[in-house]
XYZ file of C-alpha atoms in Angstrom:
615
model
C -15.643 39.501 -24.457
C -13.780 36.252 -23.727
C -10.346 36.492 -22.141
C -7.271 34.965 -23.747
C -7.438 32.028 -21.333
C -11.136 31.406 -22.055
C -10.404 31.403 -25.820
C -7.689 28.796 -25.257
C -10.180 26.604 -23.361
C -12.818 26.971 -26.099
C -10.239 26.014 -28.746
C -9.211 22.993 -26.655
C -12.851 21.858 -26.356
C -13.256 22.141 -30.144
C -10.008 20.202 -30.701
C -11.208 17.367 -28.458
C -14.588 17.241 -30.227
C -12.843 16.725 -33.592
C -11.123 13.496 -32.434
C -12.089 10.501 -34.585
C -12.960 7.540 -32.359
C -12.666 6.865 -28.663
C -8.999 5.810 -28.882
C -7.952 9.146 -30.399
C -10.080 11.051 -27.860
C -8.526 9.241 -24.869
C -5.020 9.891 -26.225
C -5.765 13.588 -26.776
C -7.247 14.008 -23.279
C -4.216 12.318 -21.707
C -1.855 14.515 -23.758
C -3.610 17.693 -22.543
C -4.114 16.470 -18.951
C -2.059 19.306 -17.416
C -4.265 21.960 -19.050
C -7.505 20.945 -17.322
C -8.584 22.893 -14.250
C -11.798 24.123 -12.602
C -12.060 27.013 -15.053
C -11.963 24.594 -18.018
C -14.854 22.557 -16.608
C -16.795 25.712 -15.726
C -16.605 26.710 -19.406
C -17.456 23.189 -20.614
C -20.522 23.042 -18.317
C -21.700 26.418 -19.617
C -21.202 25.292 -23.228
C -23.410 22.240 -22.600
C -26.067 24.386 -20.878
C -26.056 27.020 -23.667
C -26.331 24.398 -26.425
C -29.291 22.732 -24.659
C -31.076 26.079 -24.112
C -30.588 26.987 -27.789
C -32.081 23.644 -28.854
C -28.841 22.506 -30.499
C -29.178 18.873 -29.437
C -26.328 17.637 -31.642
C -23.805 20.035 -30.038
C -25.188 19.437 -26.543
C -24.880 15.666 -27.074
C -21.335 15.958 -28.400
C -20.229 18.139 -25.468
C -22.026 15.901 -22.935
C -20.234 12.850 -24.365
C -16.875 14.631 -24.025
C -17.769 15.470 -20.416
C -18.707 11.837 -19.643
C -15.461 10.500 -21.136
C -13.470 12.957 -19.014
C -15.428 11.857 -15.938
C -14.631 8.237 -16.769
C -10.963 9.191 -16.987
C -11.249 10.789 -13.505
C -10.004 14.135 -14.898
C -12.494 16.399 -13.131
C -12.385 14.362 -9.902
C -8.609 14.600 -9.637
C -8.562 18.382 -9.965
C -10.139 18.698 -6.514
C -7.625 16.279 -5.017
C -4.446 18.319 -5.378
C -4.389 19.092 -1.651
C -4.520 16.395 1.032
C -4.581 18.277 4.309
C -8.119 18.169 5.709
C -8.901 15.001 7.649
C -12.532 13.802 7.543
C -14.433 13.278 10.789
C -14.961 9.645 11.706
C -18.505 8.369 12.172
C -19.142 5.561 14.649
C -22.126 3.316 15.378
C -22.601 2.200 18.970
C -23.345 -1.407 19.950
C -26.955 -0.729 21.017
C -27.913 0.529 17.553
C -26.374 -2.531 15.900
C -28.304 -4.924 18.170
C -31.628 -3.169 17.444
C -31.064 -3.417 13.679
C -30.395 -7.145 13.924
C -33.672 -7.720 15.839
C -35.681 -5.874 13.173
C -34.087 -7.965 10.405
C -35.141 -11.185 12.180
C -38.755 -10.024 12.453
C -38.880 -9.174 8.737
C -37.772 -12.687 7.791
C -41.288 -14.007 8.610
C -42.762 -11.997 5.744
C -40.011 -12.708 3.219
C -41.487 -15.938 1.796
C -44.742 -14.195 0.769
C -42.821 -11.422 -0.938
C -40.173 -13.589 -2.646
C -41.961 -13.942 -5.983
C -42.734 -10.209 -6.182
C -39.116 -9.383 -5.322
C -37.770 -11.632 -8.092
C -40.045 -9.914 -10.593
C -38.859 -6.478 -9.423
C -35.171 -7.523 -9.707
C -35.747 -8.687 -13.292
C -37.451 -5.379 -14.148
C -34.609 -3.421 -12.517
C -32.034 -5.420 -14.493
C -33.820 -4.574 -17.745
C -33.909 -0.895 -16.774
C -30.176 -0.838 -16.057
C -29.365 -2.732 -19.282
C -31.408 -0.143 -21.224
C -29.057 2.571 -19.922
C -26.121 0.606 -21.336
C -27.981 -0.031 -24.620
C -28.445 3.723 -25.009
C -24.650 4.200 -25.098
C -24.191 1.212 -27.433
C -26.722 2.654 -29.915
C -24.711 5.881 -29.955
C -21.531 3.905 -30.652
C -19.999 4.978 -27.298
C -18.107 1.846 -26.221
C -16.182 3.437 -23.356
C -19.355 4.986 -21.959
C -21.162 1.629 -22.156
C -18.309 -0.185 -20.394
C -18.022 2.440 -17.663
C -21.770 2.273 -17.049
C -21.485 -1.485 -16.621
C -18.531 -1.048 -14.241
C -20.584 1.369 -12.132
C -23.527 -1.046 -12.088
C -21.261 -3.740 -10.604
C -19.634 -1.355 -8.125
C -23.051 -0.053 -7.002
C -24.275 -3.678 -6.726
C -27.144 -3.048 -9.124
C -26.063 -5.865 -11.445
C -24.005 -9.009 -10.835
C -20.598 -9.437 -12.458
C -21.900 -12.430 -14.437
C -24.808 -10.375 -15.830
C -22.450 -7.572 -16.869
C -19.950 -9.993 -18.470
C -22.839 -11.541 -20.431
C -23.686 -8.081 -21.780
C -20.011 -7.222 -22.444
C -19.516 -10.200 -24.771
C -22.856 -9.691 -26.561
C -22.692 -9.128 -30.323
C -23.762 -5.459 -30.000
C -20.751 -4.615 -27.799
C -18.317 -6.807 -29.775
C -19.359 -4.963 -32.950
C -18.018 -1.692 -31.455
C -14.776 -3.229 -30.186
C -12.022 -2.770 -32.749
C -8.511 -3.734 -31.629
C -7.067 -0.227 -31.387
C -9.962 1.033 -29.280
C -9.651 -1.899 -26.854
C -5.902 -1.252 -26.522
C -6.583 2.412 -25.695
C -9.281 1.545 -23.145
C -7.064 -1.146 -21.606
C -4.267 1.426 -21.246
C -6.795 3.675 -19.476
C -7.797 0.860 -17.109
C -4.126 0.269 -16.319
C -3.638 3.947 -15.442
C -6.751 4.065 -13.254
C -5.659 1.073 -11.137
C -3.667 3.359 -8.836
C -6.428 5.926 -8.270
C -9.495 3.666 -8.203
C -8.296 0.057 -7.830
C -11.694 -1.589 -7.240
C -13.314 0.068 -10.258
C -10.233 -0.597 -12.380
C -10.369 -4.291 -11.444
C -13.965 -4.614 -12.670
C -13.048 -2.651 -15.803
C -10.040 -4.915 -16.484
C -12.204 -8.031 -15.994
C -14.704 -6.844 -18.634
C -11.927 -5.963 -21.104
C -10.298 -9.351 -20.585
C -13.609 -11.126 -21.328
C -14.112 -8.919 -24.391
C -10.587 -9.668 -25.671
C -11.229 -13.411 -25.327
C -14.530 -13.055 -27.204
C -12.760 -11.203 -30.025
C -10.107 -13.972 -29.857
C -7.113 -11.753 -30.566
C -3.897 -13.081 -28.962
C -2.244 -9.693 -28.539
C -5.354 -8.186 -26.943
C -5.710 -11.191 -24.627
C -2.080 -10.804 -23.524
C -2.351 -7.068 -22.830
C -5.716 -7.283 -21.070
C -4.426 -10.244 -19.020
C -1.494 -8.131 -17.818
C -3.776 -5.325 -16.683
C -6.117 -7.776 -14.945
C -3.127 -9.406 -13.215
C -1.992 -5.980 -11.935
C -5.423 -5.137 -10.550
C -5.666 -8.564 -8.886
C -2.340 -7.908 -7.178
C -3.559 -4.537 -5.901
C -6.796 -6.157 -4.681
C -4.827 -8.754 -2.658
C -5.616 -11.684 -4.993
C -1.958 -12.695 -5.215
C -2.194 -16.355 -6.294
C -4.753 -15.433 -8.971
C -2.510 -12.578 -10.120
C 0.420 -14.986 -10.600
C -1.745 -17.347 -12.702
C -3.065 -14.422 -14.765
C 0.464 -13.095 -15.423
C 1.686 -16.575 -16.402
C -1.298 -16.846 -18.765
C -0.367 -13.475 -20.306
C 3.259 -14.601 -20.597
C 2.215 -17.703 -22.560
C 0.426 -15.487 -25.108
C 3.368 -13.058 -25.293
C 5.645 -16.023 -26.073
C 3.152 -17.235 -28.678
C 3.060 -13.896 -30.539
C 6.759 -13.192 -29.856
C 6.023 -9.868 -28.129
C 9.188 -8.780 -26.287
C 7.825 -5.411 -25.112
C 5.511 -6.688 -22.364
C 7.443 -9.757 -21.122
C 9.312 -7.654 -18.560
C 5.993 -6.332 -17.243
C 4.623 -9.872 -16.852
C 7.767 -11.064 -15.038
C 7.663 -8.004 -12.771
C 3.971 -8.628 -11.990
C 4.764 -12.182 -10.893
C 7.604 -10.853 -8.732
C 5.248 -8.333 -7.108
C 2.759 -11.051 -6.186
C 5.454 -13.268 -4.650
C 6.721 -10.212 -2.763
C 3.254 -9.639 -1.301
C 3.010 -13.314 -0.381
C 6.285 -12.965 1.561
C 8.205 -15.296 -0.786
C 11.064 -12.827 -1.174
C 13.696 -15.081 -2.823
C 11.113 -16.067 -5.439
C 10.282 -12.375 -5.953
C 13.983 -11.498 -6.379
C 14.332 -14.269 -8.979
C 11.498 -12.784 -11.070
C 12.690 -9.201 -10.587
C 16.131 -10.225 -11.875
C 14.517 -11.990 -14.855
C 12.517 -8.813 -15.567
C 15.647 -6.660 -15.243
C 17.664 -8.907 -17.549
C 14.897 -8.914 -20.165
C 14.371 -5.122 -20.036
C 18.104 -4.523 -20.430
C 18.097 -6.823 -23.460
C 15.407 -4.730 -25.186
C 16.774 -1.450 -23.738
C 13.509 -0.452 -22.009
C 14.933 2.095 -19.566
C 11.638 2.844 -17.794
C 11.005 -0.826 -17.002
C 14.663 -1.208 -15.966
C 13.894 1.469 -13.372
C 10.828 -0.448 -12.143
C 12.694 -3.751 -11.805
C 15.597 -2.020 -10.046
C 13.242 -0.301 -7.590
C 11.477 -3.610 -6.902
C 14.808 -5.266 -6.124
C 15.391 -2.466 -3.626
C 12.058 -3.314 -1.953
C 12.959 -7.006 -1.771
C 16.378 -6.444 -0.209
C 14.853 -3.959 2.230
C 12.505 -6.732 3.376
C 15.499 -9.054 3.788
C 17.212 -6.464 6.002
C 20.011 -5.731 3.513
C 19.687 -1.951 3.842
C 22.915 -1.147 2.000
C 21.901 -3.103 -1.090
C 18.348 -1.721 -0.900
C 19.645 1.862 -0.811
C 21.936 1.183 -3.779
C 19.013 -0.148 -5.876
C 16.738 2.737 -4.817
C 19.313 5.373 -5.776
C 19.914 3.695 -9.127
C 16.160 3.529 -9.776
C 15.762 7.199 -8.765
C 18.375 8.284 -11.307
C 16.600 6.293 -14.030
C 13.281 7.969 -13.079
C 14.849 11.397 -13.461
C 16.444 10.439 -16.776
C 13.177 9.118 -18.243
C 10.975 11.861 -16.769
C 8.999 9.253 -14.780
C 7.713 11.544 -12.021
C 5.479 8.933 -10.399
C 8.413 6.513 -10.237
C 10.577 9.289 -8.818
C 8.016 9.844 -6.066
C 7.974 6.130 -5.187
C 11.759 5.950 -4.984
C 11.963 9.103 -2.895
C 9.581 7.518 -0.399
C 11.578 4.276 -0.364
C 14.825 6.143 0.301
C 13.048 7.926 3.149
C 12.314 4.512 4.688
C 16.022 3.625 4.548
C 17.008 6.889 6.257
C 14.464 6.124 8.992
C 16.283 2.820 9.604
C 19.586 4.695 9.876
C 18.050 7.165 12.349
C 18.336 10.159 10.003
C 14.757 11.392 10.503
C 15.246 14.856 9.015
C 16.630 13.392 5.780
C 13.698 10.959 5.693
C 11.168 13.787 6.105
C 12.797 15.674 3.233
C 12.333 12.657 0.944
C 8.742 12.080 2.113
C 7.793 15.713 1.475
C 9.329 15.509 -2.007
C 7.266 12.348 -2.643
C 4.109 14.143 -1.448
C 4.765 17.115 -3.743
C 5.247 14.794 -6.716
C 2.031 12.908 -5.910
C 0.120 16.199 -6.057
C 1.822 17.144 -9.312
C 0.913 13.855 -11.034
C -2.451 13.669 -9.237
C -1.680 10.232 -7.740
C -3.876 10.113 -4.654
C -2.663 6.633 -3.691
C 0.964 7.792 -3.659
C -0.113 10.822 -1.618
C -1.598 8.471 0.983
C 1.672 6.542 1.191
C 3.711 9.746 1.596
C 1.366 11.032 4.313
C 1.580 7.707 6.156
C 5.384 7.813 5.946
C 5.430 11.372 7.304
C 3.320 10.091 10.185
C 5.948 7.398 10.816
C 8.722 9.999 10.855
C 6.955 12.209 13.401
C 6.142 9.100 15.436
C 9.891 8.418 15.597
C 10.375 12.021 16.762
C 7.742 11.307 19.476
C 5.507 14.095 18.141
C 2.278 12.092 18.441
C -0.255 14.791 17.554
C 1.575 15.561 14.311
C 1.924 11.842 13.571
C -1.792 11.173 14.148
C -2.780 14.083 11.924
C -0.784 12.583 9.028
C -2.050 9.055 9.756
C -5.684 10.219 9.708
C -5.217 11.996 6.380
C -3.617 8.844 4.951
C -6.453 6.690 6.351
C -9.088 8.925 4.745
C -7.407 8.518 1.362
C -7.197 4.719 1.733
C -10.908 4.534 2.483
C -11.795 6.948 -0.313
C -10.007 4.872 -2.960
C -11.003 1.548 -1.315
C -7.354 0.593 -0.701
C -7.893 -2.085 1.952
C -4.203 -2.880 2.387
C -3.406 0.798 2.922
C -6.337 1.126 5.316
C -4.969 -1.765 7.386
C -1.510 -0.178 7.532
C -2.859 3.206 8.629
C -5.109 1.694 11.292
C -2.024 -0.049 12.661
C -0.061 3.203 12.616
C -2.831 5.041 14.462
C -2.901 2.219 16.986
C 0.851 2.729 17.559
C 0.253 6.413 18.242
C -2.626 5.688 20.663
C -0.465 3.117 22.441
C 2.415 5.566 22.753
C -0.010 8.201 24.077
C -1.190 5.781 26.803
C -4.653 5.059 25.356
C -4.109 1.295 25.319
C -7.715 0.097 24.964
C -8.218 2.361 21.935
C -4.939 1.073 20.507
C -6.078 -2.566 20.814
C -9.328 -1.796 18.953
C -7.349 -0.251 16.079
C -4.845 -3.130 16.027
C -7.632 -5.726 15.836
C -9.293 -3.831 12.957
C -5.919 -3.712 11.202
C -5.344 -7.433 11.795
C -8.751 -8.342 10.344
C -8.009 -6.353 7.177
C -4.526 -7.866 6.795
C -6.088 -11.340 6.945
C -8.772 -10.311 4.450
C -6.223 -9.062 1.881
C -3.643 -11.758 2.792
C -1.023 -9.193 3.809
C 1.193 -11.388 6.008
C 3.738 -8.664 6.579
C 1.161 -6.315 8.066
C -0.326 -9.206 10.060
C 3.094 -9.954 11.576
C 3.622 -6.310 12.501
C 0.180 -6.010 14.074
C 0.536 -9.236 16.089
C 3.809 -7.929 17.524
C 2.284 -4.561 18.334
C -0.592 -6.291 20.121
C 2.089 -8.057 22.166
C 3.591 -4.658 23.049
C 0.228 -3.297 24.123
C -0.794 -6.261 26.276
C 2.657 -6.137 27.902
C 2.006 -2.486 28.820
C -1.342 -3.564 30.304
C 0.465 -6.164 32.427
C -1.262 -9.066 30.660
C 1.942 -11.068 30.224
C 0.568 -14.387 28.923
C -1.512 -12.618 26.291
C 1.548 -10.606 25.234
C 3.691 -13.760 24.959
C 1.217 -15.416 22.615
C 1.044 -12.421 20.300
C 4.864 -12.091 20.196
C 5.245 -15.799 19.376
C 2.678 -15.563 16.565
C 4.433 -12.467 15.201
C 7.824 -14.214 15.169
C 6.395 -17.216 13.303
C 4.784 -15.013 10.637
C 7.987 -12.972 10.194
C 10.053 -16.155 9.836
C 7.638 -17.443 7.200
C 7.853 -14.281 5.073
C 11.541 -13.609 5.905
C 10.864 -10.182 7.439
C 14.038 -10.362 9.508
C 13.937 -6.764 10.724
C 10.619 -7.342 12.495
C 11.685 -10.848 13.564
C 14.611 -9.163 15.352
C 12.292 -6.683 17.072
C 9.778 -9.260 18.327
C 12.522 -11.587 19.601
C 14.038 -8.699 21.544
C 10.674 -7.664 23.014
C 9.866 -11.234 24.012
C 13.285 -11.432 25.665
C 12.458 -8.346 27.756
C 9.168 -9.929 28.800
C 10.796 -13.208 29.893
C 13.545 -11.348 31.779
C 10.913 -9.927 34.149
C 10.555 -13.441 35.614
C 13.711 -14.766 37.306
C 12.612 -18.324 36.483
C 12.566 -17.606 32.729
C 16.005 -16.040 32.227
C 17.042 -18.877 29.900
C 14.105 -18.069 27.585
C 15.050 -14.396 27.709
C 18.672 -15.269 26.852
C 17.586 -17.325 23.799
C 15.402 -14.552 22.381
C 18.036 -11.842 22.955
C 20.567 -14.088 21.216
C 18.241 -14.574 18.218
C 17.678 -10.822 17.979
C 21.399 -9.967 18.148
C 22.257 -12.630 15.553
C 19.828 -10.990 13.090
C 21.071 -7.513 14.038
C 24.685 -8.442 13.286
C 23.740 -10.071 9.977
C 22.000 -6.838 8.968
C 24.862 -4.661 10.166
C 27.499 -6.729 8.310
C 25.689 -6.020 5.033
C 26.064 -2.233 5.464
C 29.261 -1.222 3.695
C 29.379 2.490 4.538
C 31.112 2.866 7.913
C 29.102 5.884 9.115
C 25.768 4.206 8.298
C 26.878 0.938 9.892
C 27.814 2.846 13.050
C 24.501 4.769 13.050
C 22.558 1.521 12.655
C 24.470 -0.012 15.571
C 23.845 3.042 17.774
C 20.115 2.646 17.229
C 20.277 -0.879 18.663
C 22.609 -0.358 21.636
C 19.864 -1.200 24.130
C 19.893 -4.729 22.742
C 23.589 -5.190 23.569
C 23.132 -3.557 26.980
C 20.251 -5.889 27.832
C 22.179 -8.985 26.728
C 25.298 -7.873 28.622
C 23.370 -7.385 31.873
C 21.471 -10.661 31.442
C 24.749 -12.547 30.984
C 25.992 -11.028 34.267
C 22.775 -12.125 36.010
C 23.291 -15.676 34.694
C 26.996 -15.720 35.727
C 28.141 -15.724 32.093
C 30.784 -13.028 32.618
C 33.074 -14.094 29.769
C 30.187 -13.980 27.321
C 29.138 -10.608 28.752
C 32.632 -9.314 28.005
C 32.331 -10.551 24.403
C 29.135 -8.550 23.875
C 30.760 -5.464 25.390
C 33.714 -5.805 23.027
C 31.508 -6.422 20.000
C 29.975 -2.957 20.239
C 32.693 -0.620 21.472
C 30.706 2.560 21.921
C 30.789 5.478 24.345
C 26.996 5.493 24.218
C 26.871 1.860 25.377
C 29.225 2.640 28.243
C 26.973 5.559 29.188
C 23.913 3.265 29.237
C 25.733 0.834 31.541
C 26.945 3.632 33.840
C 23.385 4.888 34.186
C 22.243 1.347 34.985
C 24.979 1.105 37.652
C 23.798 4.344 39.284
C 20.243 3.030 39.227
C 21.307 -0.236 40.910
C 23.150 1.636 43.661
C 19.817 3.039 44.769
C 18.178 -0.426 44.965
C 19.124 -2.288 48.135
C 17.757 -5.763 47.288
C 20.223 -8.683 47.441
C 19.687 -9.617 43.772
C 20.265 -6.057 42.559
C 23.297 -5.666 44.829
C 24.835 -8.792 43.291
C 24.307 -7.432 39.757
C 25.721 -4.049 40.837
C 28.916 -5.661 42.112
C 29.392 -7.630 38.877
C 28.723 -4.531 36.765
C 31.111 -2.418 38.859
C 34.102 -4.483 37.685
C 33.384 -3.599 34.066
C 32.469 0.040 34.669
C 35.663 0.781 36.577
């Protein structure tokens, strides 16, 4: 006898089977998303098996179709991804194996000409076989299934994108593509972009081509927006801007106010990724203004959160925190749990900057819990990476590396190249801090290659600076200088002033090691302190401004001591007065005690100069 729960699952299966058309089925599945678990799919699998064994082909086909649609929606796959704690083991290939494989490939090239004609014939036969699989779904009237099969064929490299587009705009597929169904499938593609960006991008490309073939302006606009979003996620930022502008032209043409804010926000996101922050802020403000005009509270939250990101990049932490808090409240009001998770994570980043690590961890854990609740594996990866950063700050390297590895596994699983680059860089930081410098360099170089591939200038700047740190630790000073200089140039270009401050300060430390380069050291310290004070002046809350200053006291101490070395005592006094802090005085006292133990003439001279200020 079936239990109450089993009866509920059987009734749900019957309800889904009664849906008229793919659009209605997708909507119903999304509405019941929280009810699906392993038990549901166990019952569905048994229903399919029983129907097949009883010879009821119609029922078996209907249930199998429902199962395929749910697979395409990633429902079953996401059930097993509610926990993100087990890190996968990493497989490596040594250099000798790679060299042997290359030699074998060269030997096979001799025979390739004789086999070329036979290969071409086999490829054509394979193409026909794959197309027949798609035709099977088309004959059954299953448009979503046909499209998803074509997406998989591209992803698995069994068919070229051009071949699949040709099939997508064929009359057989177009005949199945009514406007409402395409809108529903496009909405699905938009939702999947977070979980499976590469697959979603192919999906969005096919829908965009189909919308153009149907020649419906509203469909073209909506499918263009989704394609623009996937291009942004895939690192195709310039193309994403053009696609969003194209969508915007159609939205203007059909006078559709609803999606204009989305298009403006998409353009802002691409400029943000390109490091053109003022341009991004301009578009975010346009999006915010438009969404307020049409009273779209959810999109107001998105634009507000994006403004927080932009001001965070510009080093205006106070303004960033204000936007994040405002966006968080909107998320709670609208029930946007995914947005709430994003804003929690962003606030955690601000607390890290203020040195409040425990508060940051609390926000990161909340973001991780929400990601599990909404089954957003990408957001889970971000939260895990942020937790790694927090434990790195606490100097708990084993804990940090455990979180970084989990985040890296997720990035690779969902083919998130940008995320993979970030996590490789984070792991490199942990290896460097643990003293494994050669391993750290390998990870940094892998991260740098990915950041160049996806055009992530911000990550490239960070990695170049970290390579400078690592070579400095190895004593390879010239190499370190070059990496620091490259990092500073990249950060200037994208206006990442926080990192520009850091790399100037580090380069100043490096130059100070050489008595002949004190002037260079002085210039870089001065640049770093100028940025630091600009950032600090923007923090309105006194306690947070003080905390931010305390985190950067070493910078003032270094500049003060360098001024004494260079006989700039009046300027040294100015820096001491700028940051009146007991902690700074303690740093200088400790330096004085250290100098007392060093008998060299140069150190004795510095000790005597410092003594006047200490006493």
